[in-house]
Amino acid sequence: MARDSNATKARLLDAAFSEFAAYGIAGARVDRIADAAQANKRLIYVYYGNKEQLFDAVLQRALETGSESVPFDADDLPGYAGAVFDHLVERPELMRLVLWKQLERPGSTGAEAESYEGKIEAVRRAQEAGRVNAGLAPADVLTLVIGLSQAWFGAMGGPAAGVGATAWPAARLAAHRAAVVESVHRITVP
């Protein structure tokens, strides 16, 4: 029977995403990832190198998935913020992965920096056209939009709290989403 390396790689990335979201880079175990993916541990090293490189691949995949799921629109930053919020509601473990990344590897990766640069340039163009408030630097606008979108998920007991946490009721999530969208509207719409 022929092996499907793409399917194995996908299973490894899925298992690694869950492992890294739960335990971070330092706490993640390659054995658990291989077991969860029903793959030979050796394949992690063959396909991805070491555990840190596997984390990079997981993070890259999460960035790509996020960009596809939530396209950036500098002309509708409140809508973008709401869409990011919704994306995180659907995948609270993504915020846990981001928090681990910030704790264990502060700073931007090359892919993150490239993504931010494109968004900052789009905000700058929207500011020049008068569609986005020009009172803040474009990078600061983007930082605020992303920060507001993610704020509820990093809060103690928030949706990304993890094991043992109870899900927030839909009404509470809707209220938080509305607050995010309104806050972004206030700082970005001229």
Short mmCIF file of C-alpha atoms in Angstrom, two decimals:
data_model
loop_
_atom_site.label_atom_id
_atom_site.label_comp_id
_atom_site.label_asym_id
_atom_site.label_seq_id
_atom_site.Cartn_x
_atom_site.Cartn_y
_atom_site.Cartn_z
CA MET A 1 0.00 0.00 0.00
CA ALA A 2 1.41 3.37 -1.02
CA ARG A 3 1.79 5.99 1.69
CA ASP A 4 0.15 9.36 1.33
CA SER A 5 2.81 11.76 2.59
CA ASN A 6 0.53 14.80 2.21
CA ALA A 7 -2.11 13.19 4.41
CA THR A 8 0.55 12.28 6.98
CA LYS A 9 1.94 15.82 6.95
CA ALA A 10 -1.56 17.23 7.43
CA ARG A 11 -2.24 14.87 10.36
CA LEU A 12 1.09 15.84 11.92
CA LEU A 13 0.31 19.54 11.56
CA ASP A 14 -3.17 19.08 13.05
CA ALA A 15 -1.80 17.10 15.99
CA ALA A 16 1.06 19.56 16.49
CA PHE A 17 -1.37 22.50 16.44
CA SER A 18 -3.36 20.93 19.30
CA GLU A 19 -0.21 20.00 21.21
CA PHE A 20 1.41 23.43 20.88
CA ALA A 21 -1.84 25.22 21.74
CA ALA A 22 -2.15 23.14 24.90
CA TYR A 23 1.47 23.07 26.05
CA GLY A 24 3.50 25.67 24.16
CA ILE A 25 6.78 24.90 22.48
CA ALA A 26 8.69 23.91 25.61
CA GLY A 27 5.91 21.70 26.99
CA ALA A 28 4.96 20.02 23.72
CA ARG A 29 6.12 16.45 23.25
CA VAL A 30 6.99 14.98 19.88
CA ASP A 31 5.87 11.53 21.07
CA ARG A 32 2.36 12.83 21.81
CA ILE A 33 2.20 14.59 18.45
CA ALA A 34 3.21 11.42 16.60
CA ASP A 35 0.74 9.32 18.59
CA ALA A 36 -2.14 11.75 17.97
CA ALA A 37 -1.29 11.85 14.25
CA GLN A 38 -0.95 8.05 14.11
CA ALA A 39 2.45 8.54 12.52
CA ASN A 40 6.00 7.48 13.16
CA LYS A 41 7.85 10.04 15.30
CA ARG A 42 10.75 9.92 12.86
CA LEU A 43 8.53 11.46 10.17
CA ILE A 44 8.29 14.68 12.17
CA TYR A 45 12.04 15.07 11.82
CA VAL A 46 12.02 14.00 8.17
CA TYR A 47 9.25 16.43 7.17
CA TYR A 48 9.82 19.33 9.56
CA GLY A 49 13.24 19.10 11.15
CA ASN A 50 13.11 19.70 14.88
CA LYS A 51 10.26 20.63 17.23
CA GLU A 52 10.87 24.37 16.78
CA GLN A 53 10.68 24.03 13.00
CA LEU A 54 7.46 22.05 13.38
CA PHE A 55 6.08 24.91 15.48
CA ASP A 56 7.07 27.33 12.71
CA ALA A 57 5.20 25.19 10.17
CA VAL A 58 2.12 25.11 12.43
CA LEU A 59 2.25 28.87 12.90
CA GLN A 60 2.70 29.46 9.17
CA ARG A 61 -0.29 27.25 8.40
CA ALA A 62 -2.38 29.09 11.02
CA LEU A 63 -1.44 32.45 9.46
CA GLU A 64 -2.36 31.24 5.99
CA THR A 65 -5.64 29.77 7.19
CA GLY A 66 -6.45 32.98 9.04
CA SER A 67 -5.66 35.12 6.00
CA GLU A 68 -7.88 32.95 3.83
CA SER A 69 -10.71 32.86 6.38
CA VAL A 70 -10.53 36.55 7.29
CA PRO A 71 -9.39 38.68 4.36
CA PHE A 72 -7.99 42.06 5.37
CA ASP A 73 -9.99 45.10 4.28
CA ALA A 74 -8.45 48.45 5.21
CA ASP A 75 -11.65 50.18 4.07
CA ASP A 76 -13.71 48.25 6.62
CA LEU A 77 -11.54 47.85 9.71
CA PRO A 78 -14.53 47.44 12.06
CA GLY A 79 -15.80 44.60 9.84
CA TYR A 80 -12.33 43.06 9.75
CA ALA A 81 -12.10 43.24 13.55
CA GLY A 82 -15.48 41.53 13.89
CA ALA A 83 -14.43 38.82 11.43
CA VAL A 84 -11.20 38.20 13.39
CA PHE A 85 -13.25 37.98 16.58
CA ASP A 86 -15.60 35.47 14.95
CA HIS A 87 -12.66 33.42 13.65
CA LEU A 88 -11.24 33.22 17.16
CA VAL A 89 -14.62 32.25 18.63
CA GLU A 90 -14.66 29.31 16.21
CA ARG A 91 -11.06 28.37 17.04
CA PRO A 92 -10.18 29.51 20.59
CA GLU A 93 -7.14 27.22 20.56
CA LEU A 94 -5.68 29.53 17.90
CA MET A 95 -5.46 32.33 20.45
CA ARG A 96 -3.76 29.96 22.87
CA LEU A 97 -1.19 29.17 20.15
CA VAL A 98 -0.65 32.91 19.59
CA LEU A 99 -0.22 33.51 23.32
CA TRP A 100 2.33 30.70 23.58
CA LYS A 101 4.16 32.10 20.58
CA GLN A 102 4.33 35.53 22.21
CA LEU A 103 5.56 34.06 25.49
CA GLU A 104 8.18 31.75 24.04
CA ARG A 105 9.14 33.59 20.87
CA PRO A 106 8.40 37.30 21.11
CA GLY A 107 8.76 39.27 17.93
CA SER A 108 7.55 38.61 14.43
CA THR A 109 8.54 35.79 12.15
CA GLY A 110 9.35 36.63 8.53
CA ALA A 111 5.88 35.56 7.42
CA GLU A 112 4.21 37.59 10.16
CA ALA A 113 6.28 40.68 9.34
CA GLU A 114 5.44 40.35 5.63
CA SER A 115 1.73 40.03 6.43
CA TYR A 116 1.86 43.07 8.73
CA GLU A 117 3.76 45.16 6.17
CA GLY A 118 1.09 44.57 3.53
CA LYS A 119 -1.69 45.46 5.95
CA ILE A 120 0.13 48.57 7.19
CA GLU A 121 0.59 49.72 3.60
CA ALA A 122 -3.13 49.16 2.90
CA VAL A 123 -4.03 51.21 5.99
CA ARG A 124 -1.65 53.98 4.88
CA ARG A 125 -3.30 54.13 1.45
CA ALA A 126 -6.76 54.20 3.04
CA GLN A 127 -5.63 57.04 5.32
CA GLU A 128 -4.26 59.01 2.37
CA ALA A 129 -7.59 58.54 0.57
CA GLY A 130 -9.47 59.80 3.64
CA ARG A 131 -11.23 56.49 4.33
CA VAL A 132 -9.36 55.76 7.60
CA ASN A 133 -8.60 58.23 10.38
CA ALA A 134 -5.08 59.59 9.83
CA GLY A 135 -4.62 60.62 13.47
CA LEU A 136 -2.51 57.55 14.20
CA ALA A 137 0.39 55.95 12.38
CA PRO A 138 -0.76 53.11 10.11
CA ALA A 139 1.14 50.52 12.19
CA ASP A 140 -0.58 51.80 15.34
CA VAL A 141 -3.99 51.53 13.68
CA LEU A 142 -3.29 47.91 12.73
CA THR A 143 -1.96 47.13 16.22
CA LEU A 144 -5.11 48.53 17.82
CA VAL A 145 -7.44 46.68 15.44
CA ILE A 146 -5.70 43.36 16.04
CA GLY A 147 -5.33 43.99 19.77
CA LEU A 148 -9.00 44.84 20.21
CA SER A 149 -10.02 41.81 18.17
CA GLN A 150 -7.97 39.51 20.37
CA ALA A 151 -8.40 41.19 23.75
CA TRP A 152 -11.29 39.11 25.03
CA PHE A 153 -9.51 35.87 24.24
CA GLY A 154 -6.45 36.62 26.32
CA ALA A 155 -8.50 37.69 29.34
CA MET A 156 -8.44 35.52 32.43
CA GLY A 157 -11.30 33.06 32.06
CA GLY A 158 -11.87 34.20 28.47
CA PRO A 159 -12.83 31.91 25.60
CA ALA A 160 -9.23 30.78 25.13
CA ALA A 161 -8.79 29.88 28.80
CA GLY A 162 -8.45 26.21 27.97
CA VAL A 163 -9.10 23.05 29.92
CA GLY A 164 -11.84 23.34 32.51
CA ALA A 165 -13.05 26.70 31.25
CA THR A 166 -16.69 27.05 30.46
CA ALA A 167 -17.77 28.46 27.14
CA TRP A 168 -19.09 31.99 27.21
CA PRO A 169 -22.80 32.27 26.46
CA ALA A 170 -23.70 33.48 22.97
CA ALA A 171 -25.15 36.74 24.32
CA ARG A 172 -21.90 37.55 26.11
CA LEU A 173 -19.86 36.80 22.98
CA ALA A 174 -22.20 38.99 20.92
CA ALA A 175 -21.80 41.86 23.38
CA HIS A 176 -18.01 41.56 23.29
CA ARG A 177 -18.01 41.41 19.50
CA ALA A 178 -20.17 44.53 19.33
CA ALA A 179 -17.78 46.32 21.71
CA VAL A 180 -14.81 45.36 19.52
CA VAL A 181 -16.48 46.55 16.34
CA GLU A 182 -17.65 49.83 17.92
CA SER A 183 -14.21 50.50 19.43
CA VAL A 184 -12.48 49.93 16.11
CA HIS A 185 -15.07 52.12 14.39
CA ARG A 186 -14.37 54.98 16.83
CA ILE A 187 -10.62 54.97 16.26
CA THR A 188 -10.52 54.28 12.55
CA VAL A 189 -13.48 55.89 10.80
CA PRO A 190 -12.83 59.55 10.00
#
